[in-house]
Each structure stands twice: as structure tokens, then as C-alpha cells.
């Protein structure tokens, strides 16, 4: 009825590659066991942000799924997860990112979920955002538009009216000389 307490027993660390035994769920005793997965999977380290230094000029588009710090000159479109535009940066092109912090100069459209213009920012172009913050002293020329999905294409989907069925055409007459 009573069993010996295991409080005083030593605890052994799990052995690598060995899964601890788990009790089968009471509601599905005949279900197959789940696929084995590593007991202690190490989280993936976040890669360091990419950087374009102040003495570098890039002509062309830049695409990354990670973070990007720009302090140089870029002539082209930029796509990133987190984009930081440094004070010495000069960008001509469209910027699309989840999170954008602008300290420098941008000529072109800016699209982001979170857009922040600091006091040293200079933006000449439209900003499409979900949330925006503009500090005192920032220079901005353009329009601001809030959208729930600013990262989608810049134009709203056109509304297509249903087309009427084509009018029936008369059957062509057969040629007489055949």
C-alpha cells in the first residue's frame, strides 16, 4: 500500500540521446508514440546584424531576413527584418522591413510594421506603417498612411466587377465551293 520515499535517493542526470520515459495518456492508450526529438535542443544563436559602413556605397537591391545596420550609401531597394539607418546613411530606394529606425537620409518609400524617425532623420517619400513614431526635429516630406499590413504590396487589391456573359454569336455559314 505504501512505498518507500524516493526523497533520499540520488538524482541521476539524463544520459545524452536517452529520452525519459513518459506515461501514456489516459485518453488514448492505443495511440502510437510521438516521434522522438532531442531531449535538450540548444536554441539557434541569433546571427549578428549585417552592416554597411560609412565608407561603402552599394548600387543594387539588398535582401536579408536578419538585422541590417546601414551607415553608408545605398542606391536600390532594401528588405530586412530590423533595419537601422545610421546618421551618416544616404539611401535612394524603397525600404521594406518589420522594424525600421531612421537616423539618416532616405529618398524613397518606407514600408514597415514599426517605423521610428529620430530627431536626425530626413525622409523624402511616403511612409506606410502599422505604428509610427516621429521625434521632434525629424525632417519629413511626404504622406503617411496607416495599414494593418504595410508589408504587403503597396497598392490595394483592385475590386473586380463581375463580367456579363458574352452574347451568343451566330454560327458561321459553310462555304459553298467545298
Short mmCIF file of C-alpha atoms in Angstrom, two decimals:
data_model
loop_
_atom_site.label_atom_id
_atom_site.label_comp_id
_atom_site.label_asym_id
_atom_site.label_seq_id
_atom_site.Cartn_x
_atom_site.Cartn_y
_atom_site.Cartn_z
CA UNK A 1 0.00 0.00 0.00
CA UNK A 2 2.76 2.46 0.92
CA UNK A 3 6.09 2.63 -0.83
CA UNK A 4 9.48 3.84 0.25
CA UNK A 5 10.01 7.52 -0.38
CA UNK A 6 12.49 8.44 -3.10
CA UNK A 7 13.42 11.77 -1.49
CA UNK A 8 16.75 10.46 -0.25
CA UNK A 9 17.68 8.65 -3.46
CA UNK A 10 20.35 10.39 -5.61
CA UNK A 11 19.16 12.06 -8.80
CA UNK A 12 20.94 10.89 -11.92
CA UNK A 13 21.32 13.35 -14.81
CA UNK A 14 19.75 12.17 -18.07
CA UNK A 15 22.11 10.41 -20.44
CA UNK A 16 22.64 12.02 -23.86
CA UNK A 17 20.37 10.58 -26.54
CA UNK A 18 18.14 8.81 -24.00
CA UNK A 19 14.56 10.00 -23.67
CA UNK A 20 12.97 9.90 -20.23
CA UNK A 21 10.02 7.55 -20.07
CA UNK A 22 6.66 9.23 -20.19
CA UNK A 23 3.36 7.76 -19.12
CA UNK A 24 0.92 7.14 -21.92
CA UNK A 25 -2.05 9.49 -21.89
CA UNK A 26 -5.12 8.04 -20.22
CA UNK A 27 -7.45 9.09 -23.03
CA UNK A 28 -5.56 7.34 -25.86
CA UNK A 29 -3.83 4.17 -24.63
CA UNK A 30 -3.56 2.63 -28.10
CA UNK A 31 -2.24 5.71 -29.91
CA UNK A 32 1.26 5.47 -31.39
CA UNK A 33 4.11 7.16 -29.55
CA UNK A 34 5.12 10.61 -30.82
CA UNK A 35 8.22 10.92 -32.97
CA UNK A 36 11.45 11.11 -30.99
CA UNK A 37 13.03 14.52 -30.64
CA UNK A 38 16.22 15.57 -28.89
CA UNK A 39 15.69 15.93 -25.15
CA UNK A 40 17.74 19.11 -24.83
CA UNK A 41 17.88 21.00 -28.13
CA UNK A 42 20.08 24.07 -27.93
CA UNK A 43 18.40 27.22 -29.26
CA UNK A 44 19.78 28.61 -32.51
CA UNK A 45 22.03 31.58 -31.86
CA UNK A 46 20.79 34.79 -33.42
CA UNK A 47 23.18 35.90 -36.18
CA UNK A 48 24.98 39.21 -35.80
CA UNK A 49 23.45 42.11 -37.74
CA UNK A 50 24.89 42.80 -41.17
CA UNK A 51 26.50 46.22 -41.56
CA UNK A 52 27.26 48.63 -44.38
CA UNK A 53 29.86 51.02 -43.05
CA UNK A 54 30.06 54.74 -43.80
CA UNK A 55 32.81 54.34 -46.43
CA UNK A 56 30.82 51.83 -48.51
CA UNK A 57 28.50 52.53 -51.45
CA UNK A 58 26.14 49.79 -52.66
CA UNK A 59 24.38 50.02 -56.02
CA UNK A 60 21.64 47.39 -56.21
CA UNK A 61 18.97 45.80 -54.07
CA UNK A 62 19.67 44.31 -50.62
CA UNK A 63 17.59 41.45 -49.19
CA UNK A 64 18.09 39.82 -45.78
CA UNK A 65 15.90 38.01 -43.29
CA UNK A 66 18.05 39.28 -40.45
CA UNK A 67 19.03 42.64 -38.99
CA UNK A 68 20.84 45.30 -41.03
CA UNK A 69 22.72 48.44 -39.97
CA UNK A 70 23.41 50.95 -42.76
CA UNK A 71 25.83 53.83 -42.31
CA UNK A 72 26.94 54.15 -45.95
CA UNK A 73 25.23 54.95 -49.26
CA UNK A 74 22.71 52.59 -50.92
CA UNK A 75 21.15 53.13 -54.33
CA UNK A 76 18.47 50.45 -54.51
CA UNK A 77 15.67 48.79 -52.59
CA UNK A 78 16.21 47.23 -49.16
CA UNK A 79 14.31 44.38 -47.46
CA UNK A 80 15.18 43.31 -43.92
CA UNK A 81 13.73 42.20 -40.60
CA UNK A 82 15.16 45.03 -38.49
CA UNK A 83 16.72 47.96 -40.35
CA UNK A 84 18.69 50.70 -38.64
CA UNK A 85 19.61 53.66 -40.84
CA UNK A 86 22.58 55.43 -39.25
CA UNK A 87 23.11 59.21 -39.16
CA UNK A 88 25.66 59.10 -41.99
CA UNK A 89 23.48 56.85 -44.18
CA UNK A 90 22.10 58.04 -47.52
CA UNK A 91 19.54 55.73 -49.16
CA UNK A 92 17.79 56.16 -52.51
CA UNK A 93 15.14 53.47 -52.92
CA UNK A 94 12.25 51.69 -51.23
CA UNK A 95 12.70 50.27 -47.74
CA UNK A 96 10.59 47.34 -46.50
CA UNK A 97 11.16 45.91 -43.01
CA UNK A 98 9.32 44.77 -39.92
CA UNK A 99 11.07 47.29 -37.70
CA UNK A 100 12.74 50.46 -39.06
CA UNK A 101 14.73 53.06 -37.10
CA UNK A 102 15.84 56.05 -39.17
CA UNK A 103 18.62 58.39 -38.10
CA UNK A 104 19.87 59.30 -41.61
CA UNK A 105 18.64 60.41 -45.05
CA UNK A 106 16.16 58.42 -47.19
CA UNK A 107 14.75 59.28 -50.61
CA UNK A 108 12.01 56.78 -51.38
CA UNK A 109 9.03 54.95 -49.93
CA UNK A 110 9.27 53.40 -46.46
CA UNK A 111 7.06 50.42 -45.50
CA UNK A 112 7.23 48.86 -42.07
CA UNK A 113 5.24 47.46 -39.17
CA UNK A 114 7.06 49.79 -36.75
CA UNK A 115 8.70 52.94 -38.14
CA UNK A 116 10.63 55.40 -36.00
CA UNK A 117 12.10 58.69 -37.21
CA UNK A 118 14.63 60.09 -34.76
CA UNK A 119 15.49 63.76 -34.40
CA UNK A 120 18.29 63.47 -37.03
CA UNK A 121 16.13 61.67 -39.63
CA UNK A 122 15.45 63.15 -43.05
CA UNK A 123 12.86 61.30 -45.15
CA UNK A 124 11.67 62.38 -48.60
CA UNK A 125 8.94 59.94 -49.55
CA UNK A 126 5.79 58.24 -48.38
CA UNK A 127 5.64 56.16 -45.22
CA UNK A 128 3.26 53.21 -44.96
CA UNK A 129 3.19 51.77 -41.44
CA UNK A 130 1.26 49.98 -38.75
CA UNK A 131 2.76 52.11 -35.95
CA UNK A 132 4.93 55.22 -36.29
CA UNK A 133 6.91 57.50 -34.00
CA UNK A 134 8.38 60.81 -35.16
CA UNK A 135 10.70 62.64 -32.78
CA UNK A 136 10.88 66.41 -32.59
CA UNK A 137 13.43 67.72 -35.11
CA UNK A 138 12.91 64.98 -37.71
CA UNK A 139 12.52 66.26 -41.29
CA UNK A 140 9.79 64.55 -43.30
CA UNK A 141 8.33 65.37 -46.72
CA UNK A 142 5.66 63.00 -48.00
CA UNK A 143 2.48 61.31 -46.91
CA UNK A 144 1.86 58.95 -44.01
CA UNK A 145 -0.60 56.09 -44.33
CA UNK A 146 -1.53 53.55 -41.67
CA UNK A 147 -2.27 49.98 -42.80
CA UNK A 148 -2.78 46.73 -40.94
CA UNK A 149 -0.44 45.01 -43.46
CA UNK A 150 2.07 47.59 -44.64
CA UNK A 151 4.49 44.91 -45.83
CA UNK A 152 2.06 43.68 -48.49
CA UNK A 153 2.25 45.20 -51.92
CA UNK A 154 1.95 48.97 -51.90
CA UNK A 155 -1.29 49.05 -53.87
CA UNK A 156 -4.61 47.78 -52.53
CA UNK A 157 -6.11 44.87 -54.42
CA UNK A 158 -8.37 46.13 -57.20
CA UNK A 159 -12.07 45.38 -56.92
CA UNK A 160 -13.13 43.37 -59.94
CA UNK A 161 -16.72 43.77 -61.08
CA UNK A 162 -18.42 40.59 -62.29
CA UNK A 163 -18.40 40.33 -66.05
CA UNK A 164 -21.61 39.78 -68.01
CA UNK A 165 -21.87 36.59 -70.04
CA UNK A 166 -20.88 37.15 -73.69
CA UNK A 167 -23.74 37.48 -76.15
CA UNK A 168 -24.35 34.34 -78.27
CA UNK A 169 -22.90 34.61 -81.77
CA UNK A 170 -24.47 33.25 -84.92
CA UNK A 171 -22.83 30.11 -86.31
CA UNK A 172 -20.67 30.79 -89.40
CA UNK A 173 -22.20 29.75 -92.73
CA UNK A 174 -20.40 26.92 -94.53
CA UNK A 175 -18.58 27.80 -97.74
CA UNK A 176 -20.44 26.79 -100.96
CA UNK A 177 -17.47 25.67 -103.00
CA UNK A 178 -16.15 22.97 -100.69
#
